[in-house]
PDB file of C-alpha atoms in Angstrom:
ATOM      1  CA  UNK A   1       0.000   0.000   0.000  1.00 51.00           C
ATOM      2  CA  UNK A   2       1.516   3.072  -1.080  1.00 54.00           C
ATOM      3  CA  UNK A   3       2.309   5.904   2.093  1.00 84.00           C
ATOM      4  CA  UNK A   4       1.252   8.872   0.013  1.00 90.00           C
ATOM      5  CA  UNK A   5      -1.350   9.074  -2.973  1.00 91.00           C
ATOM      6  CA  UNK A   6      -2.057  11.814  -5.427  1.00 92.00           C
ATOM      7  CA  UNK A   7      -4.297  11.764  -8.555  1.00 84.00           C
ATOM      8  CA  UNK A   8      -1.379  11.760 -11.397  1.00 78.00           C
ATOM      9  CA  UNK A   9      -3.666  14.111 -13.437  1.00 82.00           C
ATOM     10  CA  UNK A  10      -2.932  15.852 -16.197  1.00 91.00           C
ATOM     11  CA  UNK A  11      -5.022  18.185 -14.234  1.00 95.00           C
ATOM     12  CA  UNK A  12      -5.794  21.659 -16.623  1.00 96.00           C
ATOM     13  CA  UNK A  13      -7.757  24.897 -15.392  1.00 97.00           C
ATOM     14  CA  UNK A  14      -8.062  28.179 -16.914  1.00 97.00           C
ATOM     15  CA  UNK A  15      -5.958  31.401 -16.003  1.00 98.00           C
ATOM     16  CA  UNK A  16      -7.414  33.173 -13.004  1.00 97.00           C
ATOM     17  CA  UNK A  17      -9.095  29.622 -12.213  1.00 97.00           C
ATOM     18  CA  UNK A  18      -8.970  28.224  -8.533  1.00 97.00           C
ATOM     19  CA  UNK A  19      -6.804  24.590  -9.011  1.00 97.00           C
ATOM     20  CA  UNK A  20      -7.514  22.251  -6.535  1.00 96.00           C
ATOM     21  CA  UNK A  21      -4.827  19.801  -5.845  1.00 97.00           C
ATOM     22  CA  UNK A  22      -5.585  16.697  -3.215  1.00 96.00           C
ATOM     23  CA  UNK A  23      -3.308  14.021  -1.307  1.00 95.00           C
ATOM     24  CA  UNK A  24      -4.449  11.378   0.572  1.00 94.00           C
ATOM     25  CA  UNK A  25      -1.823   9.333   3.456  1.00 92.00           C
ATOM     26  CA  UNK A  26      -1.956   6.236   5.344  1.00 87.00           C
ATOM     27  CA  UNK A  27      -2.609   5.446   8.626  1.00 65.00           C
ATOM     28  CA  UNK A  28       0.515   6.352  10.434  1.00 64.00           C
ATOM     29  CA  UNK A  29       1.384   9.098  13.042  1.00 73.00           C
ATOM     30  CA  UNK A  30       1.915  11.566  10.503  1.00 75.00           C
ATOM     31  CA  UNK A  31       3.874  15.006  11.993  1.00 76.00           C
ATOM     32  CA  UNK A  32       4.295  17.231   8.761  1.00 89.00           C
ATOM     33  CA  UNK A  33       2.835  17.833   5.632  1.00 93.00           C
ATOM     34  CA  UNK A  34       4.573  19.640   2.760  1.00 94.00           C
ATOM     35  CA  UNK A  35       3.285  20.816  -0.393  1.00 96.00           C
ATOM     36  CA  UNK A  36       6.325  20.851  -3.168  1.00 95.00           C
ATOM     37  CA  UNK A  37       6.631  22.505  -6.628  1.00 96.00           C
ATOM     38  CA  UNK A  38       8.341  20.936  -9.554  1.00 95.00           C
ATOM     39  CA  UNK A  39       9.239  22.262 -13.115  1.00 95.00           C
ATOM     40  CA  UNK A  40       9.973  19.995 -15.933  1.00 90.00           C
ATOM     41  CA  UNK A  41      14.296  19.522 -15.799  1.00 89.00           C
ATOM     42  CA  UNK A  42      14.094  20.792 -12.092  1.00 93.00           C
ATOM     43  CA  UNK A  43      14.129  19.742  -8.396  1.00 93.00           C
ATOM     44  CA  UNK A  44      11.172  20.257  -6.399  1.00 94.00           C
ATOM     45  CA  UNK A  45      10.839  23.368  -4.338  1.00 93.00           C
ATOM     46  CA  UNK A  46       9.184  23.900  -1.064  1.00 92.00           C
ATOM     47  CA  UNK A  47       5.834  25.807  -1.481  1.00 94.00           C
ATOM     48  CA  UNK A  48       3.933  25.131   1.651  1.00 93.00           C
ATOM     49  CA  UNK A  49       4.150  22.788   5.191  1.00 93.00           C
ATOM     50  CA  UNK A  50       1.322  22.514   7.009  1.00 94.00           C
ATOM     51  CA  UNK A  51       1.512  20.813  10.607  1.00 91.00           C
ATOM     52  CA  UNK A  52      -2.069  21.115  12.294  1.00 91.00           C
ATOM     53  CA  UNK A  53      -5.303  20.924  11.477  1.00 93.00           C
ATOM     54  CA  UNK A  54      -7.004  24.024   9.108  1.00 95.00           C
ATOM     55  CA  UNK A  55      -6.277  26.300   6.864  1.00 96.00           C
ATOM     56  CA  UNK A  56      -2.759  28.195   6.186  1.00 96.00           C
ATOM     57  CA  UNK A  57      -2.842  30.728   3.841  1.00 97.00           C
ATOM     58  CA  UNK A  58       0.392  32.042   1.560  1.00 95.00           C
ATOM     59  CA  UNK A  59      -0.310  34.534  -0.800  1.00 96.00           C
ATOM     60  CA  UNK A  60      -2.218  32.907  -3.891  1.00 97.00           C
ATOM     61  CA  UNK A  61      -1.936  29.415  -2.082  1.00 97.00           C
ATOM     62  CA  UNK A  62      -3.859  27.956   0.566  1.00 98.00           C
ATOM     63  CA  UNK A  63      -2.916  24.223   2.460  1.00 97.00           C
ATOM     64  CA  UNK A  64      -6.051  22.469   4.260  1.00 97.00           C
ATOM     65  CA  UNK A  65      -5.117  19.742   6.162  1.00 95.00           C
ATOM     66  CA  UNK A  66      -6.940  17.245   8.045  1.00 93.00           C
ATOM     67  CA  UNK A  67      -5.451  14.663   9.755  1.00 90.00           C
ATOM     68  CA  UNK A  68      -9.105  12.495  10.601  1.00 89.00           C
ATOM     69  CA  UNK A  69      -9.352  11.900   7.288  1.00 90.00           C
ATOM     70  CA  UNK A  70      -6.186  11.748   6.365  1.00 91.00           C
ATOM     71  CA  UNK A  71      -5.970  14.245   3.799  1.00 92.00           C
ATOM     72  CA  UNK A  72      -3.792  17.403   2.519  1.00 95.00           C
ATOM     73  CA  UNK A  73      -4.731  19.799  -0.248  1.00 97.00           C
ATOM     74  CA  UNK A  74      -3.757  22.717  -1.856  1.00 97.00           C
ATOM     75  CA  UNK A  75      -5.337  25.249  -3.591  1.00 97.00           C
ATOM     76  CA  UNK A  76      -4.042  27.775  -5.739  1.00 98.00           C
ATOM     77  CA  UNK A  77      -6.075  31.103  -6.575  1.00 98.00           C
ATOM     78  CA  UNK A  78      -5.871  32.735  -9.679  1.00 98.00           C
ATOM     79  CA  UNK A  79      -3.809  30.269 -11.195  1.00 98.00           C
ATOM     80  CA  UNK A  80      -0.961  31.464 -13.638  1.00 97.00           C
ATOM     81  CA  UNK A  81       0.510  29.864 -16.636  1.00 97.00           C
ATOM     82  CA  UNK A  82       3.509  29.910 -14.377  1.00 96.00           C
ATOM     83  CA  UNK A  83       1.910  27.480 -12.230  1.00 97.00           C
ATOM     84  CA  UNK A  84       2.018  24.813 -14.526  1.00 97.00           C
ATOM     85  CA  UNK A  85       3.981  22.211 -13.081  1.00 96.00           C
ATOM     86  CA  UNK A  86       3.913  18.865 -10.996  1.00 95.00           C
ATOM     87  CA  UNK A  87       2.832  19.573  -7.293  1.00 96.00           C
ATOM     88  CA  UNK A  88       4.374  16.917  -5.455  1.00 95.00           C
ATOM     89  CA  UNK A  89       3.007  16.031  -1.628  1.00 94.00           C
ATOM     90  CA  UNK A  90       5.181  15.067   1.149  1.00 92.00           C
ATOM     91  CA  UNK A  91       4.184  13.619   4.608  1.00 89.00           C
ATOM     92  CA  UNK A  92       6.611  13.316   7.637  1.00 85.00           C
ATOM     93  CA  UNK A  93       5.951  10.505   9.008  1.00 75.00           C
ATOM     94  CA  UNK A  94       7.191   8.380  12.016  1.00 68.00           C
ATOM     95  CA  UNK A  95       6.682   4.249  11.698  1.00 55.00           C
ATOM     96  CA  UNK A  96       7.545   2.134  14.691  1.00 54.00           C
ATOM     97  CA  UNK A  97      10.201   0.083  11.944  1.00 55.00           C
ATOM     98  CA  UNK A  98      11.527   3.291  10.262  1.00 55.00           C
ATOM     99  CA  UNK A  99      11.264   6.315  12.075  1.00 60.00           C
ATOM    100  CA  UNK A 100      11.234   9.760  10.968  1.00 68.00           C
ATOM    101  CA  UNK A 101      11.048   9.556   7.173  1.00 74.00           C
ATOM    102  CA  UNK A 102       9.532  11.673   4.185  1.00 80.00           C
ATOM    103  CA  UNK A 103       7.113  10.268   1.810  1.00 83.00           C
ATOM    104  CA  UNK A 104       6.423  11.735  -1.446  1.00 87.00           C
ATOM    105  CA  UNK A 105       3.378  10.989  -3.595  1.00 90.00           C
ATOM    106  CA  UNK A 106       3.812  10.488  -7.539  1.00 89.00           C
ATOM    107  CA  UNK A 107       3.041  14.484  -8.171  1.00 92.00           C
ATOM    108  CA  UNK A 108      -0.108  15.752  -9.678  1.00 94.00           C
ATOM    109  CA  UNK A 109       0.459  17.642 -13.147  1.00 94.00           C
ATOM    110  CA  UNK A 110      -1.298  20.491 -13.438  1.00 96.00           C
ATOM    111  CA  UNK A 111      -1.488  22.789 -16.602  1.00 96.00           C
ATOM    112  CA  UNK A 112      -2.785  26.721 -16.617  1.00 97.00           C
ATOM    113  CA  UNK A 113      -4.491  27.491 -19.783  1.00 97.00           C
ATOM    114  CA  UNK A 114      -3.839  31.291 -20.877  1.00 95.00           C
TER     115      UNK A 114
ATOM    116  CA  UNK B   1      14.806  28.472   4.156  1.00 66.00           C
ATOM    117  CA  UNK B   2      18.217  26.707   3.733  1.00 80.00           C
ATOM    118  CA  UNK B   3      20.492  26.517   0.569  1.00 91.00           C
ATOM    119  CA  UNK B   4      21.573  22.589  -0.308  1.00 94.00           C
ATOM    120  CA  UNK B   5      23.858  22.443  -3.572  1.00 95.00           C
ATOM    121  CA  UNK B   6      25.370  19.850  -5.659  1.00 97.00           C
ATOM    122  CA  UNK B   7      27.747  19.164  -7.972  1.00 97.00           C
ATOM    123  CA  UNK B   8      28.318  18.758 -11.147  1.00 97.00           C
ATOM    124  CA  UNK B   9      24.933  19.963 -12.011  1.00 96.00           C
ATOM    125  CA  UNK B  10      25.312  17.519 -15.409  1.00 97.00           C
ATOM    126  CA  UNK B  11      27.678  14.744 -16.228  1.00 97.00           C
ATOM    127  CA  UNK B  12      28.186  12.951 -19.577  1.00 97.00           C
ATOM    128  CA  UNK B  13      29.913   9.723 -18.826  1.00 96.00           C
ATOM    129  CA  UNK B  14      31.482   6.465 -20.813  1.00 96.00           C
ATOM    130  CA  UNK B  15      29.463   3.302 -19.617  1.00 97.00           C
ATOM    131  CA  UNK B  16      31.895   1.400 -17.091  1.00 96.00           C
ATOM    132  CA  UNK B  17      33.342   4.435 -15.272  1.00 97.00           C
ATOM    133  CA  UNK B  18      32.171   5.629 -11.918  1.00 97.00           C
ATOM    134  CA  UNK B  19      30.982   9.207 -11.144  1.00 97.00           C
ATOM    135  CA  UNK B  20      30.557  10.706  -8.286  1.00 97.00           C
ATOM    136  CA  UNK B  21      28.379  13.753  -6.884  1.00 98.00           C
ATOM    137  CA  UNK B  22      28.714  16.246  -4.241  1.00 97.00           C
ATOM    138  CA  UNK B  23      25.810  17.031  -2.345  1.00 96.00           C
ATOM    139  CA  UNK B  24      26.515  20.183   0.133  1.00 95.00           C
ATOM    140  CA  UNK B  25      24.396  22.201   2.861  1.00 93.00           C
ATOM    141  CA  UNK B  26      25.378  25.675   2.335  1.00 93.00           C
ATOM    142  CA  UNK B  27      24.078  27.518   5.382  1.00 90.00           C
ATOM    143  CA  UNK B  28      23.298  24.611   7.736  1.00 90.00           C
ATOM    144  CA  UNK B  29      24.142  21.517   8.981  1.00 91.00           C
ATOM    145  CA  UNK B  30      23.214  17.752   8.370  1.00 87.00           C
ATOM    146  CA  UNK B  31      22.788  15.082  10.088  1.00 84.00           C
ATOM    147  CA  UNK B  32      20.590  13.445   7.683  1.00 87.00           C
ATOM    148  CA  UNK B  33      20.726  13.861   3.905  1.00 91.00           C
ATOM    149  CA  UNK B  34      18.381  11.902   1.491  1.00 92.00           C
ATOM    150  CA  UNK B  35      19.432  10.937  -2.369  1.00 95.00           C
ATOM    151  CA  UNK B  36      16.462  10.753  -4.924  1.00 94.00           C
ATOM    152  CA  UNK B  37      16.521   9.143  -8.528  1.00 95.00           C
ATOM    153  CA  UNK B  38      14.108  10.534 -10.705  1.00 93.00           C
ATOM    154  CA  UNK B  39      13.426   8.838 -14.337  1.00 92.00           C
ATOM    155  CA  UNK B  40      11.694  10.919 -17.234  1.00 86.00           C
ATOM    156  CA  UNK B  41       7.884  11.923 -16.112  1.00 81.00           C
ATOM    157  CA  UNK B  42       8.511   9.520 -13.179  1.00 84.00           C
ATOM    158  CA  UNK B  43       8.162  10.701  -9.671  1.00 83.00           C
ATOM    159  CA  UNK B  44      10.920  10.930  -6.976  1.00 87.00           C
ATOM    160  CA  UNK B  45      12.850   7.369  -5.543  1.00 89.00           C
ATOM    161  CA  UNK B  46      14.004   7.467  -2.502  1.00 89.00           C
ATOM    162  CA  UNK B  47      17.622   5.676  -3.178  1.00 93.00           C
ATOM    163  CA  UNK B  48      19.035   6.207   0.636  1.00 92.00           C
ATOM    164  CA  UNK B  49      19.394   7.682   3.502  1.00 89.00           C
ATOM    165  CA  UNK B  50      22.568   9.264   3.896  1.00 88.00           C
ATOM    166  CA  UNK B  51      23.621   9.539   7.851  1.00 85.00           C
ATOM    167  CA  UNK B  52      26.498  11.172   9.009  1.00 85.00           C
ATOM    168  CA  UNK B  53      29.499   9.313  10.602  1.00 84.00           C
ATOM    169  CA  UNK B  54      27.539   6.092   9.685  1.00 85.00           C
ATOM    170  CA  UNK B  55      26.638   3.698   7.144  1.00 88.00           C
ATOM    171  CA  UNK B  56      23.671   4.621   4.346  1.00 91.00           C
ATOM    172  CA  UNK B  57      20.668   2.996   4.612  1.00 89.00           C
ATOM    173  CA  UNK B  58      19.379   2.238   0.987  1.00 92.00           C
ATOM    174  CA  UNK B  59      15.901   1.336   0.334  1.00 89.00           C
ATOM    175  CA  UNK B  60      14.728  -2.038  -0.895  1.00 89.00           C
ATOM    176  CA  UNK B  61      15.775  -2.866  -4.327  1.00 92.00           C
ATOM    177  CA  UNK B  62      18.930  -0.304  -4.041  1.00 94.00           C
ATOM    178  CA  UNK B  63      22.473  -1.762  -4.948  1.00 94.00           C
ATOM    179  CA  UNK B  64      24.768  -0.762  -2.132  1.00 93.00           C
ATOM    180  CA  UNK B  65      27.647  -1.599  -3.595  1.00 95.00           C
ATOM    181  CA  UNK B  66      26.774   0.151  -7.019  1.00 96.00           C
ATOM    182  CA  UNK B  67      25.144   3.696  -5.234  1.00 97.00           C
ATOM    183  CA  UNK B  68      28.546   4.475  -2.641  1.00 96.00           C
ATOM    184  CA  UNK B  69      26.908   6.907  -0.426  1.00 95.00           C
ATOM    185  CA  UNK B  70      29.556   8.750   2.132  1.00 92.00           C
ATOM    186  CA  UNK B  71      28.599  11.665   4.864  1.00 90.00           C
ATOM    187  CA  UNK B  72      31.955  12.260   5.859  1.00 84.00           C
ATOM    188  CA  UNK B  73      30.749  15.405   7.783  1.00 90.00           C
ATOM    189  CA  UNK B  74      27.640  17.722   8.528  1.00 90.00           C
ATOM    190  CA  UNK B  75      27.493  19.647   5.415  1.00 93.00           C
ATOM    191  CA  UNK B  76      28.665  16.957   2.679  1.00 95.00           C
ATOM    192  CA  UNK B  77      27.395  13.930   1.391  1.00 95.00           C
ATOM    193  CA  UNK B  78      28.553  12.094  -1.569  1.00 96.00           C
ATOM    194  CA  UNK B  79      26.812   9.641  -3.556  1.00 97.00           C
ATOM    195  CA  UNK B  80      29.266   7.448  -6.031  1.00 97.00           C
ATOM    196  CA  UNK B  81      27.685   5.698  -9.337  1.00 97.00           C
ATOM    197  CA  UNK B  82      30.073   2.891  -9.621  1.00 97.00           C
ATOM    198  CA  UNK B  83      30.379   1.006 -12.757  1.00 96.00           C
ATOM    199  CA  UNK B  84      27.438   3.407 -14.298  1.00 97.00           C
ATOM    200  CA  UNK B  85      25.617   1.704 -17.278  1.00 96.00           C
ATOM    201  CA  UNK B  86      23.408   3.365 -19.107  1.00 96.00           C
ATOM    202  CA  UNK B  87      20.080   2.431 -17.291  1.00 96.00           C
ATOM    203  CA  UNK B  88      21.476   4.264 -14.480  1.00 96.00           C
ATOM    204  CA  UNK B  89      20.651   7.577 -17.004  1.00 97.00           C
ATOM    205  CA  UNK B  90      18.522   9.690 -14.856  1.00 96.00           C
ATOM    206  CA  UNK B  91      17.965  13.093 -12.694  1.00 96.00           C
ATOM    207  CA  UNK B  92      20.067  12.232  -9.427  1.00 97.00           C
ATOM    208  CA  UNK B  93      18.624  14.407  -6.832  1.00 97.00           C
ATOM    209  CA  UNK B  94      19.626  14.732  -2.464  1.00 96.00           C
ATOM    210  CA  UNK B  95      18.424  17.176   0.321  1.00 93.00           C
ATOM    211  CA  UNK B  96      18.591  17.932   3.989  1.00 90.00           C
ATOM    212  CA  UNK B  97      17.023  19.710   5.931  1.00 84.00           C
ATOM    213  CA  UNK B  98      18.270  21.737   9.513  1.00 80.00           C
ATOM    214  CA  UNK B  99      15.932  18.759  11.149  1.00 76.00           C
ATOM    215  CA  UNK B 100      12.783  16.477  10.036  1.00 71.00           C
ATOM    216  CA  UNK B 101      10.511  18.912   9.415  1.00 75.00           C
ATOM    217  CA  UNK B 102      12.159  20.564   6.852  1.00 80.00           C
ATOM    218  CA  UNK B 103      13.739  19.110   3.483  1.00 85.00           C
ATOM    219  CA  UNK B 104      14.943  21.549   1.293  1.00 90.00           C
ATOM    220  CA  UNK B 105      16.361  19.646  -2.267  1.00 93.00           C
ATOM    221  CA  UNK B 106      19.546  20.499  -4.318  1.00 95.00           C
ATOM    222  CA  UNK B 107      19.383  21.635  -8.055  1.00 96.00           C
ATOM    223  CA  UNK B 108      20.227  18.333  -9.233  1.00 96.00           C
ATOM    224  CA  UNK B 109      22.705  16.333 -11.384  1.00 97.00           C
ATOM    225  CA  UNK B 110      21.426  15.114 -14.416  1.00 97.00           C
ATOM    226  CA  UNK B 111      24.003  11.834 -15.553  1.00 97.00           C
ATOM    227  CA  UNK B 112      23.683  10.581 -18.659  1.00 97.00           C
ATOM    228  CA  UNK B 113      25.842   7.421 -19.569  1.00 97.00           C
ATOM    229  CA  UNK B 114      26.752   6.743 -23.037  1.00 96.00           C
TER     230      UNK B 114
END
């Protein structure tokens, strides 16, 4: 059973669109949640972390998180052509065999239509 | 948030040579660095866990003896494609983080093996 799971997409919206990006994790004691960015040729960079339950809000994006249902999201207002990218979803998370260790999901691709 | 680089950013290699790559933390230290393999419009691997003073730990299906992985010291870790063939073509990616709720990833080498 895979930690971390993200619809692969392609997922397209229009510019000025809301995009709605959702991960799903297993049942562990998850700490940390992490929304990452990634351009085609590029290494991911860190967009949002999220560590309790609610809503954090960074300028155009917004993390929910809620850890009964097991569930991070995203949401980026008025999208941008520049958003177009894969958003990839991390989760800290602590196993009795492993301990601390990040999980990534497969990345959701998402595409802003001028 | 914290500056990881590596180095070379690209390498072009003969098949049956080994290459290595420098992973540094610029402005912080490491206990714990992670490498990544990343295949064409594949998601992230996690290869290994890179500890300092102390042996990798690779993940299952890793070659330990083909991916040399050495954290000789809080702020460098070096992973060592020995023998490279060209299957092991693909976006070679670490990071760190100043503890485990961060991870912040380097640029990225890109090896290609002819």
């Amino acid at each position: 059973q895979k930690e971390v799971e993200q619809n692969s997409g392609p997922l397209s919206v229009p510019e000025g669109a809301i995009a709605s990006l959702n991960c799903t994790y297993s049942d562990r004691v998850s700490q940390s949640f992490f929304w990452y960015r990634q351009y085609s040729g590029k290494s991911p960079e860190l967009i949002m972390s999220i560590y309790s339950n609610g809503d954090k809000e960074d300028g155009r994006f917004t993390a929910q998180l809620n850890k009964a249902s097991q569930y991070v999201s995203l949401l980026i207002r008025d999208s941008q052509p520049s958003d177009s990218a894969t958003y990839l979803c991390a989760v800290n998370m602590k196993g009795w065999d492993t301990g601390n260790q990040f999980y990534f999901g497969t990345g959701t691709s998402l595409t802003v239509i001028p | 948030g914290a500056v990881v680089s590596q180095h070379p950013s690209r390498v072009i290699c003969k098949s049956g040579t080994s290459v290595k790559i420098e992973c540094r933390s610029l402005d912080f230290q490491a206990t714990t660095m992670f490498w990544y393999r990343q295949f064409p419009k594949q998601s992230l691997m996690l290869m290994a866990t890179s500890n300092e003073g102390s042996k990798a730990t690779y993940e299952q299906g890793v070659e330990k003896d083909k991916f040399l992985i050495n954290h000789a010291s809080l702020t460098l870790s070096t992973l060592t494609v020995t023998s490279a063939h060209p299957e092991d073509s693909s976006f070679y990616i670490c990071s760190g983080g100043r503890n485990m709720n961060e991870q912040f990833f380097g640029p990225g080498t890109r090896l290609t093996v002819l």
